């Protein structure tokens, strides 16, 4: 590795090739070597054991594997009744949802494509690539009319330009990856944990943490983004054996990053949340418990809101609940 350009180097002075915003992002996502934690070689086995312990009594009753991603964990820790309703609803693409997909494809191409392209060109390349995939997203994008396609193209090109202006250019010495998949089998495949990291930079050095997991957010900040990344820290540890050094959410609109260092306390809290949620998902699958209704802003678009009393009460209160 080219150590003169490594992400491990402690920032001592500003890099004149970077904008102030790029420098600020780099300073936050670059953890100097002396601050990186060296972990025990038994950590991976220990986490697997703790997660399996939560479901050991029930897992034999599961017939089909239970797939668990950050989406299921977030859903089951908010409203379980909504989670169950969504399980039976067919998924449909909507135009705003494609923004993140196209943006992520652009970032992926920007790292690997040569010669480098300007933002609008990358958006065109990304759209062609996604439309050639032959999946539901490809069908949706192919069905857009010219105006819709022009609007989404313009929106993603602007986002991408903001990203280029505020995120440091990714150097090969940082070992960047995009869409890095991680899959973990618990109970010999009865429960499958999975995730795909938007962007990673850096690498572990034997048992010393060094990889930074970054989620590129094209929407607003919400509290569960932290939980999503903590779950990813577990996935990384269960696959590689070494936790990441930092977790980061980069908010593309604002060009700002929120960073959290990974230590033992963070891993403990992620194990607790993930273990409890998996156990709850198994119990719901086996109909051992009734789904809990937990009203929140989601009641506004929940498909079963009309038949949900707690949801209706919440909506009434949120809407003002009568005259002044
Ligand atoms: S209306 Fe609200 S409380 Fe009821 S199921 Fe939907 S999200 Fe849950």
XYZ file of C-alpha atoms and ligand atoms in Angstrom:
332
model
C 0.000 0.000 0.000
C 1.173 3.526 -0.778
C 1.587 4.752 2.776
C 2.222 8.356 1.698
C -1.345 8.500 0.449
C -2.934 6.112 2.916
C -6.171 6.829 4.747
C -4.278 5.903 7.916
C -2.080 8.999 7.845
C -2.921 11.520 10.506
C -4.019 14.791 8.923
C -1.370 17.325 9.853
C -2.093 19.981 7.239
C -4.715 20.717 4.674
C -4.421 19.116 1.270
C -4.402 21.977 -1.251
C -6.027 19.698 -3.848
C -9.203 19.476 -1.742
C -12.059 21.943 -1.249
C -12.592 22.951 2.403
C -15.697 20.727 2.463
C -13.766 17.732 1.076
C -11.021 18.337 3.652
C -13.582 18.507 6.479
C -15.124 15.187 5.356
C -11.710 13.557 5.034
C -10.655 14.720 8.523
C -13.796 13.097 9.969
C -13.596 9.750 8.155
C -9.828 9.280 8.588
C -8.860 7.671 11.870
C -5.115 7.836 12.617
C -3.424 4.454 13.126
C -2.637 5.096 16.797
C -6.374 5.492 17.534
C -7.414 2.210 15.914
C -8.523 -0.652 18.135
C -6.946 -4.112 18.024
C -9.621 -6.710 18.725
C -9.558 -10.254 20.087
C -9.417 -13.096 17.556
C -12.387 -14.749 19.323
C -14.759 -11.803 18.747
C -16.407 -13.241 15.646
C -17.298 -16.576 17.285
C -18.459 -14.796 20.432
C -20.899 -12.548 18.521
C -22.264 -15.481 16.505
C -22.859 -17.420 19.723
C -24.666 -14.501 21.377
C -26.955 -13.922 18.386
C -27.808 -17.620 18.070
C -28.523 -17.896 21.795
C -31.586 -15.621 21.400
C -33.362 -17.999 19.028
C -31.996 -21.434 19.900
C -35.324 -22.619 21.398
C -37.444 -21.650 18.398
C -35.267 -22.050 15.353
C -36.074 -25.719 14.705
C -39.695 -24.749 14.108
C -38.796 -22.493 11.157
C -39.322 -24.221 7.817
C -38.184 -21.571 5.317
C -35.044 -19.503 6.096
C -35.714 -16.140 7.728
C -33.882 -13.365 5.849
C -32.950 -10.396 8.008
C -31.637 -7.105 6.664
C -31.513 -3.601 8.151
C -35.019 -3.023 6.730
C -36.572 -5.907 8.712
C -34.749 -4.876 11.894
C -35.929 -1.291 11.584
C -39.492 -2.381 10.732
C -39.821 -4.746 13.669
C -38.457 -2.206 16.139
C -41.048 0.367 14.998
C -44.603 -0.918 14.308
C -44.853 -4.716 14.045
C -48.390 -4.599 12.589
C -47.136 -2.355 9.780
C -44.198 -4.724 9.222
C -46.598 -7.649 8.785
C -48.854 -5.652 6.447
C -45.845 -4.775 4.282
C -44.823 -8.435 4.087
C -47.933 -9.217 2.027
C -47.987 -5.976 -0.011
C -46.331 -6.263 -3.437
C -43.361 -3.882 -3.738
C -43.793 -1.071 -6.263
C -41.141 1.334 -7.507
C -41.942 5.057 -7.245
C -39.960 7.809 -8.972
C -38.383 9.355 -5.805
C -37.161 5.877 -4.758
C -35.059 5.550 -7.914
C -32.969 8.608 -7.007
C -30.811 6.720 -4.489
C -30.379 3.719 -6.800
C -29.196 5.852 -9.726
C -26.964 7.928 -7.454
C -25.283 4.835 -5.972
C -24.670 3.419 -9.440
C -23.048 6.753 -10.438
C -20.670 6.621 -7.435
C -19.784 3.020 -8.270
C -19.030 3.942 -11.906
C -17.071 7.049 -10.882
C -14.585 4.867 -8.969
C -14.031 2.301 -11.673
C -14.662 3.999 -15.038
C -11.797 5.433 -17.095
C -11.342 8.155 -18.273
C -13.236 10.068 -15.544
C -16.687 11.416 -16.530
C -18.553 14.598 -15.598
C -21.644 14.214 -13.386
C -24.284 14.371 -16.207
C -22.358 11.796 -18.272
C -22.136 9.449 -15.297
C -25.890 9.728 -14.746
C -26.482 8.716 -18.378
C -24.101 5.751 -18.039
C -25.793 4.723 -14.785
C -29.277 4.931 -16.318
C -28.228 2.773 -19.279
C -26.628 0.233 -16.947
C -29.713 0.039 -14.678
C -32.120 -0.158 -17.634
C -30.169 -3.117 -19.017
C -30.454 -5.152 -15.819
C -33.704 -6.836 -16.792
C -35.260 -6.491 -13.329
C -38.249 -4.586 -11.916
C -36.253 -1.359 -11.591
C -35.184 -1.628 -15.252
C -38.834 -2.040 -16.320
C -39.842 0.963 -14.209
C -37.100 3.184 -15.667
C -37.878 2.069 -19.233
C -41.551 3.017 -18.716
C -40.777 6.613 -17.629
C -41.804 9.334 -20.044
C -39.250 11.837 -21.381
C -40.130 14.520 -18.821
C -39.888 12.138 -15.841
C -36.560 10.804 -17.084
C -35.201 14.325 -17.637
C -36.281 15.361 -14.127
C -34.671 12.408 -12.364
C -31.559 12.805 -14.508
C -31.239 16.473 -13.559
C -31.901 15.757 -9.864
C -29.259 13.012 -9.639
C -26.706 15.042 -11.638
C -27.068 17.900 -9.113
C -26.700 15.503 -6.171
C -23.655 13.923 -7.759
C -22.007 17.290 -8.348
C -22.571 18.140 -4.655
C -21.016 14.777 -3.756
C -17.948 15.470 -5.909
C -17.607 18.962 -4.371
C -17.853 17.807 -0.757
C -16.493 14.227 -0.617
C -12.735 13.712 -1.136
C -11.876 12.002 -4.443
C -11.505 8.283 -3.716
C -7.880 7.241 -4.200
C -6.928 3.648 -5.107
C -4.612 3.531 -2.044
C -7.709 3.762 0.193
C -9.027 0.443 -1.243
C -12.514 1.862 -1.885
C -15.356 -0.552 -2.616
C -19.002 0.036 -3.477
C -21.995 -2.215 -2.848
C -19.867 -4.650 -0.809
C -22.166 -7.594 0.015
C -22.117 -9.345 3.396
C -24.086 -12.480 4.314
C -24.038 -14.425 7.570
C -25.735 -17.787 8.273
C -27.026 -18.386 11.787
C -28.229 -21.814 12.921
C -26.779 -23.413 9.733
C -28.788 -21.150 7.431
C -32.179 -21.119 9.210
C -31.590 -17.386 9.769
C -29.671 -15.369 7.176
C -28.357 -11.889 7.991
C -27.520 -9.786 4.984
C -26.458 -6.309 3.956
C -24.694 -4.393 1.217
C -22.444 -1.487 2.184
C -22.808 1.603 -0.036
C -19.144 2.549 0.197
C -16.124 1.399 2.196
C -12.622 2.837 2.465
C -9.593 1.369 4.190
C -8.912 -2.180 5.364
C -8.220 -3.996 8.630
C -4.605 -4.806 9.441
C -4.691 -8.324 10.926
C -6.774 -7.813 14.101
C -6.610 -4.013 14.032
C -9.684 -2.222 12.714
C -9.203 -0.021 9.658
C -12.231 -0.197 7.364
C -14.733 2.686 7.364
C -18.332 1.828 6.400
C -20.132 4.716 4.723
C -23.800 4.973 3.855
C -24.554 7.599 1.212
C -27.885 9.198 2.103
C -29.852 11.056 -0.536
C -32.677 11.881 1.913
C -32.878 13.509 5.330
C -31.217 12.210 8.512
C -33.343 9.890 10.679
C -32.320 8.187 13.961
C -32.422 4.631 12.589
C -29.512 5.381 10.228
C -27.225 4.885 13.245
C -28.828 1.525 14.049
C -28.508 0.426 10.416
C -24.777 1.096 10.495
C -24.320 -0.630 13.838
C -25.973 -3.723 12.350
C -23.512 -3.448 9.452
C -20.647 -3.331 11.956
C -21.854 -6.713 13.269
C -22.120 -8.141 9.746
C -18.589 -6.981 8.973
C -17.271 -8.546 12.178
C -19.125 -11.811 11.584
C -17.730 -12.112 8.044
C -14.201 -10.679 8.367
C -13.531 -11.216 12.084
C -12.511 -7.585 12.659
C -15.015 -4.751 13.238
C -14.850 -1.600 11.133
C -13.012 1.347 12.681
C -15.661 3.967 11.912
C -19.284 4.130 10.783
C -20.342 7.133 8.741
C -23.564 8.478 7.229
C -22.805 10.962 4.466
C -25.782 13.246 3.713
C -25.310 14.123 0.089
C -27.738 17.088 -0.109
C -25.904 18.910 2.673
C -22.453 17.483 1.955
C -21.996 16.619 5.625
C -20.996 13.446 7.421
C -21.976 11.968 10.815
C -19.376 9.611 12.210
C -19.338 7.075 15.033
C -16.266 5.163 16.239
C -16.721 1.399 16.707
C -15.782 0.158 20.169
C -16.877 -2.657 22.467
C -19.861 -0.698 23.871
C -21.200 -0.046 20.394
C -20.844 -3.719 19.446
C -22.595 -4.782 22.667
C -25.561 -2.507 22.005
C -25.770 -3.712 18.371
C -25.748 -7.366 19.521
C -28.580 -6.641 21.992
C -30.771 -4.841 19.459
C -30.112 -7.361 16.674
C -30.588 -10.395 18.962
C -33.882 -9.072 20.374
C -35.174 -8.137 16.931
C -34.289 -11.509 15.378
C -36.016 -13.254 18.260
C -39.119 -11.105 17.736
C -39.074 -11.757 13.952
C -38.927 -15.515 14.590
C -41.810 -15.299 17.084
C -43.896 -13.288 14.591
C -43.117 -15.763 11.795
C -44.203 -18.664 14.039
C -47.284 -16.704 15.260
C -46.154 -17.093 18.880
C -46.958 -13.412 19.552
C -49.440 -10.806 18.324
C -47.821 -7.966 16.341
C -47.606 -4.825 18.468
C -49.075 -1.588 17.128
C -46.802 1.372 17.765
C -48.226 4.586 16.294
C -45.841 7.087 14.735
C -45.541 9.262 11.639
C -45.779 6.013 9.612
C -49.536 5.910 10.397
C -49.967 8.664 7.775
C -49.193 6.284 4.913
C -49.790 2.887 6.561
C -51.913 0.632 4.279
C -53.959 -0.691 7.239
C -54.440 2.649 9.034
C -58.232 2.707 8.363
C -58.662 -0.443 10.483
C -56.201 0.455 13.238
C -57.612 2.086 16.366
C -54.276 3.200 17.947
C -53.206 4.545 14.565
C -56.465 6.511 14.151
C -56.160 8.015 17.675
C -52.589 9.039 16.930
C -53.600 10.623 13.622
C -56.422 12.546 15.326
C -54.064 13.932 17.948
C -51.385 14.730 15.393
C -53.986 16.478 13.230
C -55.075 18.796 16.043
C -58.034 16.756 17.377
C -60.815 19.333 17.123
C -61.449 23.051 17.488
C -59.128 25.415 19.392
S -51.776 2.747 11.613
Fe -49.906 3.151 12.765
S -50.072 1.892 14.621
Fe -51.572 1.125 13.153
S -50.559 -0.517 12.101
Fe -50.246 1.319 10.864
S -48.305 2.192 11.559
Fe -48.963 0.710 13.106
